[in-house]
Amino acid sequence: MTPVTGVQVVWFKRDLRTCDHAPLSDAAAAGPVLPLYVAEPEYWRLPDVSTRHWIVQRAALEEVSQRLAALGAPLIVRVGRVVDVLEKIHAAVGIARLLAHEETGNLWTFRRDIAVRAFCRRHAIPFQEFSQTGVIRGAGARDRWAAHFGRFASAAVATEPARLVAVSAAKVVALPTADMLGLQDDGCIAPQLGTRQAALDLLDTFLEGRGANYRRGMSSPLSGATSCSRLSVSLATGAVSVREVLQRLYAARRSLVDTPPEFRAVPVTALDSLIARLHWRGHFIQKLESEPNLEVRAFHPVHQAARTATAPDDPALVAWAWGRTGVPFIDACMRSLIATGWLNFRMRAMVQAFASYQLGLDWRASGEHLARLFSDYEPGIHWPQVQMQSGQTGINTPRMYNPVKQGLDQDPDGVFTRAWVPELEPVPLAILQTPWLATGGDLPSYPAPIVEPVAAARRAKERLTALRRAAGYRDASLAVFQKHGSRKRRLDDDHPRGKRTPPKPQRSASVQLTLQFDD
Ligand SMILES: Cc1cc2nc3c(=O)[nH]c(=O)nc-3n(C[C@H](O)[C@H](O)[C@H](O)COP(=O)(O)OP(=O)(O)OC[C@H]3O[C@@H](n4cnc5c(N)ncnc54)[C@H](O)[C@@H]3O)c2cc1C
């Protein structure tokens, strides 16, 4: 490594770790390092960002900051616009090199990164970015993507630098509080923290036995809370890298295969499922990477043209957002999410699909609300999933969920529903998911349903079918498939027995005419 004279700034964003941190290792090998984190007030005021995100981010920042200090170069925290902060540092000490991980974030961070690149060009500062998600920067099509991701996942993990040489001129200041960023309490009682230690512990317990029930337990919000890996928050803060997790799972799988089945703490299939999901993570983030405006534009032009905005005070949106729709299982899921910041995949899909199909709300409005509520908000997974669960892609079989059936299947004893909707306490189990059938909607403090779920789904199907008959719909679907479709298998199903029909481009259009409704 050629030594660098001058200050190398390593810009930390959502990569709050010191292991498998290529920018840090690269800089450490070349000379003095200034590890920088900028808390950007403008970012923290965005409509898809929330207090719980900051609580999660701050805990991971505290952890990485301690680690960096132990290695010799404390984290330098500043509040402001990144370009302004970099201008000041450059004026004070002269930046020789800027290093960071590529970020596939929301539209705001996409534009912010363009401004940072322009700053570097203006001052002739080399800006080196490293991949941490396995996506192909700006890729326009999907051919050979899986092979690329496979190479990324098995490449060597960057080792933590043995020591860092600090830049003495940099003043260390404390991390801002939520208050200082203008953030208010958002009702999350105790968000799961996305620290490195939390991720390593979760991985250990998963492999030691917690993952034994992974495939069966993941569909219910009750068992999902313990059966799922729960790695999403630490992956979102970047306290642990997806490559580190995958390599740990690959190694665990190898030793599991050599262990007699009766001595295995978790079945091989559980590891395979988790590994597959971590691949999906990359697959989904690639969609936003290839089309950065997916948070504001539908994948499919026909759906984009048909969109109608939902006002923030729309009564159906407000009822859905705060768990007051009168449909017990939807309300239980939303209230649980507000309080905990987490929900399992199936229930995320159900609440999003219910908002878009049965309530006919704009996916942008419901998607923003969910983004704020998920403490693991990852724009590259979130926006493509929001669109997929709202039937906006044209390349996935639209799936409508019947919340009554989901409640009966996933919460047969009503434990989850009663815990989050205590007003239903006097309602017998037999009608817990359909209290309106017996009471005529006449419960003291619980609303009558704002829609009848099955009839509303039928109307949504009719609307969708009419759209799909529009001239040019199929051709546009093929174009979406070329750019975003998996060449490997269907990715719209979290179910272990999900079909594995590889969607050939020619077939994908006809697949569109199928609709699924779980009544
Ligand atoms: C509308 C909607 C929005 C979502 N928004 C987010 C989000 O903002 N952040 C987020 O991390 N996940 C999101 N997901 C995907 C998924 O629900 C969560 O990753 C998962 O519930 C997190 O819990 P876990 O870590 O225990 O996941 P596990 O089921 O144990 O999966 C392990 C990891 O695989 C990845 N993963 C799992 N399922 C998917 C999937 N369907 N697509 C892509 N990657 C997946 C995640 O990184 C996850 O942490 C969303 C799903 C839907 C339907």
PDB file of N, CA, C and O and ligand atoms in Angstrom, residues 192 206 214 218 224-225 227-233 235-236 242 273-285 342-353 370-371 374 376-383 385-389 491 493-494, ligand 1:
ATOM      1  N   GLN A 192     -35.657  -2.761  19.170  1.00  0.00           N
ATOM      2  CA  GLN A 192     -34.544  -3.711  19.169  1.00  0.00           C
ATOM      3  C   GLN A 192     -33.305  -2.955  18.694  1.00  0.00           C
ATOM      4  O   GLN A 192     -33.371  -2.224  17.700  1.00  0.00           O
ATOM      5  N   PHE A 206     -29.290 -18.339  17.340  1.00  0.00           N
ATOM      6  CA  PHE A 206     -29.982 -18.950  16.198  1.00  0.00           C
ATOM      7  C   PHE A 206     -29.342 -20.307  15.887  1.00  0.00           C
ATOM      8  O   PHE A 206     -30.026 -21.322  15.736  1.00  0.00           O
ATOM      9  N   TYR A 214     -37.317 -22.227  12.561  1.00  0.00           N
ATOM     10  CA  TYR A 214     -37.313 -21.035  11.687  1.00  0.00           C
ATOM     11  C   TYR A 214     -38.394 -21.081  10.622  1.00  0.00           C
ATOM     12  O   TYR A 214     -39.220 -20.193  10.513  1.00  0.00           O
ATOM     13  N   MET A 218     -41.750 -18.675  11.345  1.00  0.00           N
ATOM     14  CA  MET A 218     -41.603 -17.314  10.830  1.00  0.00           C
ATOM     15  C   MET A 218     -42.913 -16.662  10.387  1.00  0.00           C
ATOM     16  O   MET A 218     -43.017 -15.442  10.318  1.00  0.00           O
ATOM     17  N   GLY A 224     -42.794 -15.803  15.317  1.00  0.00           N
ATOM     18  CA  GLY A 224     -41.790 -15.141  14.475  1.00  0.00           C
ATOM     19  C   GLY A 224     -40.828 -14.286  15.282  1.00  0.00           C
ATOM     20  O   GLY A 224     -39.642 -14.201  14.970  1.00  0.00           O
ATOM     21  N   ALA A 225     -41.337 -13.679  16.342  1.00  0.00           N
ATOM     22  CA  ALA A 225     -40.490 -12.778  17.131  1.00  0.00           C
ATOM     23  C   ALA A 225     -39.268 -13.503  17.701  1.00  0.00           C
ATOM     24  O   ALA A 225     -38.208 -12.909  17.854  1.00  0.00           O
ATOM     25  N   SER A 227     -38.475 -16.953  16.506  1.00  0.00           N
ATOM     26  CA  SER A 227     -37.950 -17.909  15.527  1.00  0.00           C
ATOM     27  C   SER A 227     -37.179 -17.228  14.402  1.00  0.00           C
ATOM     28  O   SER A 227     -36.281 -17.821  13.806  1.00  0.00           O
ATOM     29  N   CYS A 228     -37.560 -15.998  14.056  1.00  0.00           N
ATOM     30  CA  CYS A 228     -36.856 -15.319  12.955  1.00  0.00           C
ATOM     31  C   CYS A 228     -35.443 -14.954  13.420  1.00  0.00           C
ATOM     32  O   CYS A 228     -35.169 -14.900  14.618  1.00  0.00           O
ATOM     33  N   SER A 229     -34.580 -14.675  12.469  1.00  0.00           N
ATOM     34  CA  SER A 229     -33.187 -14.393  12.860  1.00  0.00           C
ATOM     35  C   SER A 229     -33.072 -13.092  13.644  1.00  0.00           C
ATOM     36  O   SER A 229     -32.217 -12.963  14.507  1.00  0.00           O
ATOM     37  N   ARG A 230     -33.926 -12.113  13.343  1.00  0.00           N
ATOM     38  CA  ARG A 230     -33.922 -10.773  13.962  1.00  0.00           C
ATOM     39  C   ARG A 230     -32.633 -10.004  13.661  1.00  0.00           C
ATOM     40  O   ARG A 230     -32.213  -9.124  14.422  1.00  0.00           O
ATOM     41  N   LEU A 231     -32.015 -10.335  12.525  1.00  0.00           N
ATOM     42  CA  LEU A 231     -30.760  -9.660  12.180  1.00  0.00           C
ATOM     43  C   LEU A 231     -30.963  -8.338  11.447  1.00  0.00           C
ATOM     44  O   LEU A 231     -30.015  -7.572  11.242  1.00  0.00           O
ATOM     45  N   SER A 232     -32.215  -8.066  11.049  1.00  0.00           N
ATOM     46  CA  SER A 232     -32.442  -6.941  10.132  1.00  0.00           C
ATOM     47  C   SER A 232     -31.973  -5.592  10.684  1.00  0.00           C
ATOM     48  O   SER A 232     -31.476  -4.761   9.932  1.00  0.00           O
ATOM     49  N   VAL A 233     -32.114  -5.372  11.983  1.00  0.00           N
ATOM     50  CA  VAL A 233     -31.769  -4.049  12.524  1.00  0.00           C
ATOM     51  C   VAL A 233     -30.246  -3.834  12.458  1.00  0.00           C
ATOM     52  O   VAL A 233     -29.770  -2.772  12.047  1.00  0.00           O
ATOM     53  N   LEU A 235     -28.242  -5.310  10.444  1.00  0.00           N
ATOM     54  CA  LEU A 235     -27.849  -5.203   9.030  1.00  0.00           C
ATOM     55  C   LEU A 235     -28.143  -3.790   8.519  1.00  0.00           C
ATOM     56  O   LEU A 235     -27.407  -3.247   7.708  1.00  0.00           O
ATOM     57  N   ALA A 236     -29.233  -3.191   9.030  1.00  0.00           N
ATOM     58  CA  ALA A 236     -29.590  -1.843   8.571  1.00  0.00           C
ATOM     59  C   ALA A 236     -28.601  -0.791   9.077  1.00  0.00           C
ATOM     60  O   ALA A 236     -28.281   0.146   8.360  1.00  0.00           O
ATOM     61  N   VAL A 242     -23.397  -8.099   5.711  1.00  0.00           N
ATOM     62  CA  VAL A 242     -24.113  -9.273   5.213  1.00  0.00           C
ATOM     63  C   VAL A 242     -23.119 -10.377   4.838  1.00  0.00           C
ATOM     64  O   VAL A 242     -23.388 -11.565   4.994  1.00  0.00           O
ATOM     65  N   SER A 273     -32.695 -21.592   4.393  1.00  0.00           N
ATOM     66  CA  SER A 273     -33.726 -20.549   4.278  1.00  0.00           C
ATOM     67  C   SER A 273     -33.169 -19.185   4.639  1.00  0.00           C
ATOM     68  O   SER A 273     -33.461 -18.190   3.987  1.00  0.00           O
ATOM     69  N   LEU A 274     -32.383 -19.156   5.707  1.00  0.00           N
ATOM     70  CA  LEU A 274     -31.824 -17.865   6.124  1.00  0.00           C
ATOM     71  C   LEU A 274     -30.831 -17.355   5.068  1.00  0.00           C
ATOM     72  O   LEU A 274     -30.845 -16.166   4.714  1.00  0.00           O
ATOM     73  N   ILE A 275     -30.013 -18.259   4.565  1.00  0.00           N
ATOM     74  CA  ILE A 275     -29.046 -17.860   3.532  1.00  0.00           C
ATOM     75  C   ILE A 275     -29.798 -17.314   2.315  1.00  0.00           C
ATOM     76  O   ILE A 275     -29.450 -16.267   1.759  1.00  0.00           O
ATOM     77  N   ALA A 276     -30.889 -18.003   1.938  1.00  0.00           N
ATOM     78  CA  ALA A 276     -31.671 -17.553   0.770  1.00  0.00           C
ATOM     79  C   ALA A 276     -32.207 -16.139   1.007  1.00  0.00           C
ATOM     80  O   ALA A 276     -32.166 -15.284   0.127  1.00  0.00           O
ATOM     81  N   ARG A 277     -32.674 -15.880   2.219  1.00  0.00           N
ATOM     82  CA  ARG A 277     -33.230 -14.548   2.508  1.00  0.00           C
ATOM     83  C   ARG A 277     -32.166 -13.469   2.450  1.00  0.00           C
ATOM     84  O   ARG A 277     -32.429 -12.346   2.028  1.00  0.00           O
ATOM     85  N   LEU A 278     -30.973 -13.809   2.866  1.00  0.00           N
ATOM     86  CA  LEU A 278     -29.901 -12.809   2.791  1.00  0.00           C
ATOM     87  C   LEU A 278     -29.521 -12.540   1.333  1.00  0.00           C
ATOM     88  O   LEU A 278     -29.116 -11.431   0.987  1.00  0.00           O
ATOM     89  N   HIS A 279     -29.700 -13.546   0.475  1.00  0.00           N
ATOM     90  CA  HIS A 279     -29.515 -13.312  -0.964  1.00  0.00           C
ATOM     91  C   HIS A 279     -30.636 -12.416  -1.487  1.00  0.00           C
ATOM     92  O   HIS A 279     -30.396 -11.519  -2.286  1.00  0.00           O
ATOM     93  N   TRP A 280     -31.870 -12.664  -1.020  1.00  0.00           N
ATOM     94  CA  TRP A 280     -32.988 -11.811  -1.455  1.00  0.00           C
ATOM     95  C   TRP A 280     -32.707 -10.363  -1.086  1.00  0.00           C
ATOM     96  O   TRP A 280     -33.081  -9.444  -1.790  1.00  0.00           O
ATOM     97  N   ARG A 281     -32.079 -10.202   0.082  1.00  0.00           N
ATOM     98  CA  ARG A 281     -31.771  -8.838   0.528  1.00  0.00           C
ATOM     99  C   ARG A 281     -30.999  -8.105  -0.576  1.00  0.00           C
ATOM    100  O   ARG A 281     -31.369  -7.004  -0.977  1.00  0.00           O
ATOM    101  N   GLY A 282     -29.947  -8.769  -1.060  1.00  0.00           N
ATOM    102  CA  GLY A 282     -29.164  -8.150  -2.141  1.00  0.00           C
ATOM    103  C   GLY A 282     -30.002  -7.957  -3.385  1.00  0.00           C
ATOM    104  O   GLY A 282     -29.950  -6.908  -4.039  1.00  0.00           O
ATOM    105  N   HIS A 283     -30.810  -8.968  -3.698  1.00  0.00           N
ATOM    106  CA  HIS A 283     -31.654  -8.909  -4.893  1.00  0.00           C
ATOM    107  C   HIS A 283     -32.589  -7.701  -4.834  1.00  0.00           C
ATOM    108  O   HIS A 283     -32.781  -6.995  -5.826  1.00  0.00           O
ATOM    109  N   PHE A 284     -33.162  -7.461  -3.655  1.00  0.00           N
ATOM    110  CA  PHE A 284     -34.093  -6.329  -3.530  1.00  0.00           C
ATOM    111  C   PHE A 284     -33.356  -5.001  -3.541  1.00  0.00           C
ATOM    112  O   PHE A 284     -33.788  -4.050  -4.198  1.00  0.00           O
ATOM    113  N   ILE A 285     -32.230  -4.931  -2.840  1.00  0.00           N
ATOM    114  CA  ILE A 285     -31.498  -3.656  -2.802  1.00  0.00           C
ATOM    115  C   ILE A 285     -31.047  -3.288  -4.218  1.00  0.00           C
ATOM    116  O   ILE A 285     -31.025  -2.114  -4.594  1.00  0.00           O
ATOM    117  N   TRP A 342     -40.927  -3.793  15.034  1.00  0.00           N
ATOM    118  CA  TRP A 342     -40.650  -4.999  14.216  1.00  0.00           C
ATOM    119  C   TRP A 342     -41.930  -5.781  13.954  1.00  0.00           C
ATOM    120  O   TRP A 342     -42.854  -5.793  14.793  1.00  0.00           O
ATOM    121  N   LEU A 343     -41.976  -6.422  12.814  1.00  0.00           N
ATOM    122  CA  LEU A 343     -43.075  -7.318  12.446  1.00  0.00           C
ATOM    123  C   LEU A 343     -42.476  -8.363  11.513  1.00  0.00           C
ATOM    124  O   LEU A 343     -41.545  -8.059  10.753  1.00  0.00           O
ATOM    125  N   ASN A 344     -43.023  -9.578  11.571  1.00  0.00           N
ATOM    126  CA  ASN A 344     -42.491 -10.607  10.675  1.00  0.00           C
ATOM    127  C   ASN A 344     -42.919 -10.331   9.229  1.00  0.00           C
ATOM    128  O   ASN A 344     -43.823  -9.534   8.975  1.00  0.00           O
ATOM    129  N   PHE A 345     -42.269 -11.011   8.273  1.00  0.00           N
ATOM    130  CA  PHE A 345     -42.486 -10.715   6.857  1.00  0.00           C
ATOM    131  C   PHE A 345     -43.948 -10.844   6.438  1.00  0.00           C
ATOM    132  O   PHE A 345     -44.517  -9.960   5.811  1.00  0.00           O
ATOM    133  N   ARG A 346     -44.567 -11.961   6.811  1.00  0.00           N
ATOM    134  CA  ARG A 346     -45.937 -12.200   6.333  1.00  0.00           C
ATOM    135  C   ARG A 346     -46.896 -11.097   6.785  1.00  0.00           C
ATOM    136  O   ARG A 346     -47.743 -10.641   6.030  1.00  0.00           O
ATOM    137  N   MET A 347     -46.719 -10.650   8.021  1.00  0.00           N
ATOM    138  CA  MET A 347     -47.613  -9.612   8.531  1.00  0.00           C
ATOM    139  C   MET A 347     -47.295  -8.249   7.917  1.00  0.00           C
ATOM    140  O   MET A 347     -48.184  -7.433   7.712  1.00  0.00           O
ATOM    141  N   ARG A 348     -46.004  -8.015   7.595  1.00  0.00           N
ATOM    142  CA  ARG A 348     -45.673  -6.768   6.876  1.00  0.00           C
ATOM    143  C   ARG A 348     -46.385  -6.773   5.524  1.00  0.00           C
ATOM    144  O   ARG A 348     -46.971  -5.775   5.091  1.00  0.00           O
ATOM    145  N   ALA A 349     -46.302  -7.930   4.852  1.00  0.00           N
ATOM    146  CA  ALA A 349     -46.939  -8.029   3.534  1.00  0.00           C
ATOM    147  C   ALA A 349     -48.454  -7.832   3.671  1.00  0.00           C
ATOM    148  O   ALA A 349     -49.073  -7.136   2.863  1.00  0.00           O
ATOM    149  N   MET A 350     -49.027  -8.426   4.713  1.00  0.00           N
ATOM    150  CA  MET A 350     -50.481  -8.332   4.885  1.00  0.00           C
ATOM    151  C   MET A 350     -50.931  -6.889   5.141  1.00  0.00           C
ATOM    152  O   MET A 350     -51.873  -6.412   4.505  1.00  0.00           O
ATOM    153  N   VAL A 351     -50.251  -6.179   6.055  1.00  0.00           N
ATOM    154  CA  VAL A 351     -50.736  -4.816   6.367  1.00  0.00           C
ATOM    155  C   VAL A 351     -50.546  -3.892   5.165  1.00  0.00           C
ATOM    156  O   VAL A 351     -51.382  -3.034   4.880  1.00  0.00           O
ATOM    157  N   GLN A 352     -49.442  -4.106   4.418  1.00  0.00           N
ATOM    158  CA  GLN A 352     -49.225  -3.262   3.228  1.00  0.00           C
ATOM    159  C   GLN A 352     -50.282  -3.580   2.162  1.00  0.00           C
ATOM    160  O   GLN A 352     -50.880  -2.672   1.568  1.00  0.00           O
ATOM    161  N   ALA A 353     -50.515  -4.869   1.922  1.00  0.00           N
ATOM    162  CA  ALA A 353     -51.491  -5.262   0.895  1.00  0.00           C
ATOM    163  C   ALA A 353     -52.890  -4.791   1.283  1.00  0.00           C
ATOM    164  O   ALA A 353     -53.663  -4.325   0.437  1.00  0.00           O
ATOM    165  N   LEU A 370     -45.007   2.984   7.148  1.00  0.00           N
ATOM    166  CA  LEU A 370     -44.324   1.754   7.571  1.00  0.00           C
ATOM    167  C   LEU A 370     -42.818   1.984   7.691  1.00  0.00           C
ATOM    168  O   LEU A 370     -42.169   1.465   8.602  1.00  0.00           O
ATOM    169  N   ALA A 371     -42.261   2.759   6.772  1.00  0.00           N
ATOM    170  CA  ALA A 371     -40.811   3.045   6.837  1.00  0.00           C
ATOM    171  C   ALA A 371     -40.470   3.667   8.183  1.00  0.00           C
ATOM    172  O   ALA A 371     -39.479   3.299   8.823  1.00  0.00           O
ATOM    173  N   PHE A 374     -40.740   0.841  10.977  1.00  0.00           N
ATOM    174  CA  PHE A 374     -39.764  -0.270  10.995  1.00  0.00           C
ATOM    175  C   PHE A 374     -38.431   0.238  11.537  1.00  0.00           C
ATOM    176  O   PHE A 374     -37.803   1.089  10.913  1.00  0.00           O
ATOM    177  N   ASP A 376     -35.872  -1.369  11.379  1.00  0.00           N
ATOM    178  CA  ASP A 376     -34.851  -1.900  10.474  1.00  0.00           C
ATOM    179  C   ASP A 376     -34.985  -1.295   9.072  1.00  0.00           C
ATOM    180  O   ASP A 376     -34.553  -1.898   8.089  1.00  0.00           O
ATOM    181  N   TYR A 377     -35.578  -0.099   8.975  1.00  0.00           N
ATOM    182  CA  TYR A 377     -35.843   0.503   7.653  1.00  0.00           C
ATOM    183  C   TYR A 377     -34.616   0.424   6.736  1.00  0.00           C
ATOM    184  O   TYR A 377     -33.567   0.980   7.028  1.00  0.00           O
ATOM    185  N   GLU A 378     -34.794  -0.277   5.638  1.00  0.00           N
ATOM    186  CA  GLU A 378     -33.737  -0.441   4.643  1.00  0.00           C
ATOM    187  C   GLU A 378     -34.397  -0.085   3.302  1.00  0.00           C
ATOM    188  O   GLU A 378     -35.139  -0.909   2.732  1.00  0.00           O
ATOM    189  N   PRO A 379     -34.167   1.133   2.810  1.00  0.00           N
ATOM    190  CA  PRO A 379     -34.921   1.589   1.631  1.00  0.00           C
ATOM    191  C   PRO A 379     -34.906   0.598   0.461  1.00  0.00           C
ATOM    192  O   PRO A 379     -35.915   0.407  -0.215  1.00  0.00           O
ATOM    193  N   GLY A 380     -33.763  -0.061   0.248  1.00  0.00           N
ATOM    194  CA  GLY A 380     -33.642  -0.969  -0.900  1.00  0.00           C
ATOM    195  C   GLY A 380     -34.502  -2.222  -0.776  1.00  0.00           C
ATOM    196  O   GLY A 380     -34.856  -2.846  -1.775  1.00  0.00           O
ATOM    197  N   ILE A 381     -34.842  -2.616   0.455  1.00  0.00           N
ATOM    198  CA  ILE A 381     -35.789  -3.727   0.614  1.00  0.00           C
ATOM    199  C   ILE A 381     -37.195  -3.146   0.664  1.00  0.00           C
ATOM    200  O   ILE A 381     -38.125  -3.645   0.039  1.00  0.00           O
ATOM    201  N   HIS A 382     -37.299  -2.056   1.408  1.00  0.00           N
ATOM    202  CA  HIS A 382     -38.620  -1.545   1.738  1.00  0.00           C
ATOM    203  C   HIS A 382     -39.430  -1.116   0.511  1.00  0.00           C
ATOM    204  O   HIS A 382     -40.552  -1.622   0.305  1.00  0.00           O
ATOM    205  N   TRP A 383     -38.888  -0.239  -0.304  1.00  0.00           N
ATOM    206  CA  TRP A 383     -39.721   0.310  -1.385  1.00  0.00           C
ATOM    207  C   TRP A 383     -40.076  -0.732  -2.433  1.00  0.00           C
ATOM    208  O   TRP A 383     -41.240  -0.817  -2.850  1.00  0.00           O
ATOM    209  N   GLN A 385     -40.473  -3.871  -1.843  1.00  0.00           N
ATOM    210  CA  GLN A 385     -41.464  -4.742  -1.195  1.00  0.00           C
ATOM    211  C   GLN A 385     -42.816  -4.045  -1.107  1.00  0.00           C
ATOM    212  O   GLN A 385     -43.849  -4.657  -1.352  1.00  0.00           O
ATOM    213  N   VAL A 386     -42.793  -2.764  -0.742  1.00  0.00           N
ATOM    214  CA  VAL A 386     -44.049  -2.010  -0.652  1.00  0.00           C
ATOM    215  C   VAL A 386     -44.754  -2.057  -2.007  1.00  0.00           C
ATOM    216  O   VAL A 386     -45.960  -2.333  -2.104  1.00  0.00           O
ATOM    217  N   GLN A 387     -44.001  -1.840  -3.068  1.00  0.00           N
ATOM    218  CA  GLN A 387     -44.614  -1.852  -4.401  1.00  0.00           C
ATOM    219  C   GLN A 387     -45.084  -3.253  -4.784  1.00  0.00           C
ATOM    220  O   GLN A 387     -46.157  -3.431  -5.351  1.00  0.00           O
ATOM    221  N   MET A 388     -44.265  -4.245  -4.450  1.00  0.00           N
ATOM    222  CA  MET A 388     -44.633  -5.615  -4.809  1.00  0.00           C
ATOM    223  C   MET A 388     -45.917  -6.035  -4.089  1.00  0.00           C
ATOM    224  O   MET A 388     -46.810  -6.616  -4.700  1.00  0.00           O
ATOM    225  N   GLN A 389     -46.020  -5.695  -2.805  1.00  0.00           N
ATOM    226  CA  GLN A 389     -47.209  -6.089  -2.034  1.00  0.00           C
ATOM    227  C   GLN A 389     -48.419  -5.231  -2.392  1.00  0.00           C
ATOM    228  O   GLN A 389     -49.515  -5.474  -1.913  1.00  0.00           O
ATOM    229  N   LEU A 491     -39.504 -14.673  -6.108  1.00  0.00           N
ATOM    230  CA  LEU A 491     -39.093 -14.100  -4.833  1.00  0.00           C
ATOM    231  C   LEU A 491     -40.258 -13.431  -4.130  1.00  0.00           C
ATOM    232  O   LEU A 491     -40.070 -12.647  -3.230  1.00  0.00           O
ATOM    233  N   ASP A 493     -42.581 -14.930  -2.411  1.00  0.00           N
ATOM    234  CA  ASP A 493     -43.234 -15.827  -1.481  1.00  0.00           C
ATOM    235  C   ASP A 493     -42.319 -16.098  -0.306  1.00  0.00           C
ATOM    236  O   ASP A 493     -41.188 -16.510  -0.466  1.00  0.00           O
ATOM    237  N   ASP A 494     -42.799 -15.879   0.897  1.00  0.00           N
ATOM    238  CA  ASP A 494     -41.983 -16.169   2.062  1.00  0.00           C
ATOM    239  C   ASP A 494     -42.271 -17.567   2.585  1.00  0.00           C
ATOM    240  O   ASP A 494     -41.776 -17.991   3.588  1.00  0.00           O
TER     241      ASP A 494
HETATM  242  C1  LIG B   1     -43.858  -4.150   2.931  1.00  0.00           C
HETATM  243  C2  LIG B   1     -42.542  -4.718   3.439  1.00  0.00           C
HETATM  244  C3  LIG B   1     -41.539  -3.853   3.846  1.00  0.00           C
HETATM  245  C4  LIG B   1     -40.314  -4.352   4.313  1.00  0.00           C
HETATM  246  N1  LIG B   1     -39.357  -3.453   4.721  1.00  0.00           N
HETATM  247  C5  LIG B   1     -38.188  -3.906   5.185  1.00  0.00           C
HETATM  248  C6  LIG B   1     -37.181  -2.999   5.650  1.00  0.00           C
HETATM  249  O1  LIG B   1     -37.360  -1.780   5.633  1.00  0.00           O
HETATM  250  N2  LIG B   1     -36.028  -3.521   6.136  1.00  0.00           N
HETATM  251  C7  LIG B   1     -35.783  -4.875   6.159  1.00  0.00           C
HETATM  252  O2  LIG B   1     -34.718  -5.303   6.607  1.00  0.00           O
HETATM  253  N3  LIG B   1     -36.704  -5.742   5.692  1.00  0.00           N
HETATM  254  C8  LIG B   1     -37.899  -5.315   5.227  1.00  0.00           C
HETATM  255  N4  LIG B   1     -38.838  -6.232   4.792  1.00  0.00           N
HETATM  256  C9  LIG B   1     -38.462  -7.661   4.648  1.00  0.00           C
HETATM  257  C10 LIG B   1     -38.703  -8.572   5.878  1.00  0.00           C
HETATM  258  O3  LIG B   1     -40.011  -8.476   6.310  1.00  0.00           O
HETATM  259  C11 LIG B   1     -37.740  -8.262   7.011  1.00  0.00           C
HETATM  260  O4  LIG B   1     -36.404  -8.283   6.518  1.00  0.00           O
HETATM  261  C12 LIG B   1     -37.802  -9.286   8.126  1.00  0.00           C
HETATM  262  O5  LIG B   1     -39.111  -9.387   8.614  1.00  0.00           O
HETATM  263  C13 LIG B   1     -36.844  -8.859   9.245  1.00  0.00           C
HETATM  264  O6  LIG B   1     -36.827  -9.787  10.287  1.00  0.00           O
HETATM  265  P1  LIG B   1     -35.592 -10.808  10.447  1.00  0.00           P
HETATM  266  O7  LIG B   1     -34.311 -10.068  10.428  1.00  0.00           O
HETATM  267  O8  LIG B   1     -35.881 -11.651  11.615  1.00  0.00           O
HETATM  268  O9  LIG B   1     -35.723 -11.604   9.094  1.00  0.00           O
HETATM  269  P2  LIG B   1     -35.463 -13.101   8.662  1.00  0.00           P
HETATM  270  O10 LIG B   1     -36.736 -13.655   8.160  1.00  0.00           O
HETATM  271  O11 LIG B   1     -34.749 -13.910   9.678  1.00  0.00           O
HETATM  272  O12 LIG B   1     -34.525 -12.893   7.390  1.00  0.00           O
HETATM  273  C14 LIG B   1     -33.113 -12.624   7.517  1.00  0.00           C
HETATM  274  C15 LIG B   1     -32.733 -11.409   6.704  1.00  0.00           C
HETATM  275  O13 LIG B   1     -33.007 -11.637   5.312  1.00  0.00           O
HETATM  276  C16 LIG B   1     -33.454 -10.435   4.699  1.00  0.00           C
HETATM  277  N5  LIG B   1     -34.833 -10.633   4.239  1.00  0.00           N
HETATM  278  C17 LIG B   1     -35.776 -11.394   4.828  1.00  0.00           C
HETATM  279  N6  LIG B   1     -36.916 -11.388   4.111  1.00  0.00           N
HETATM  280  C18 LIG B   1     -36.664 -10.609   3.046  1.00  0.00           C
HETATM  281  C19 LIG B   1     -37.450 -10.227   1.923  1.00  0.00           C
HETATM  282  N7  LIG B   1     -38.701 -10.658   1.761  1.00  0.00           N
HETATM  283  N8  LIG B   1     -36.907  -9.412   1.016  1.00  0.00           N
HETATM  284  C20 LIG B   1     -35.625  -8.985   1.146  1.00  0.00           C
HETATM  285  N9  LIG B   1     -34.835  -9.326   2.174  1.00  0.00           N
HETATM  286  C21 LIG B   1     -35.344 -10.126   3.117  1.00  0.00           C
HETATM  287  C22 LIG B   1     -33.385  -9.348   5.783  1.00  0.00           C
HETATM  288  O14 LIG B   1     -32.127  -8.721   5.697  1.00  0.00           O
HETATM  289  C23 LIG B   1     -33.492 -10.153   7.063  1.00  0.00           C
HETATM  290  O15 LIG B   1     -32.918  -9.506   8.176  1.00  0.00           O
HETATM  291  C24 LIG B   1     -40.082  -5.747   4.328  1.00  0.00           C
HETATM  292  C25 LIG B   1     -41.101  -6.615   3.914  1.00  0.00           C
HETATM  293  C26 LIG B   1     -42.314  -6.109   3.479  1.00  0.00           C
HETATM  294  C27 LIG B   1     -43.387  -7.047   3.052  1.00  0.00           C
END
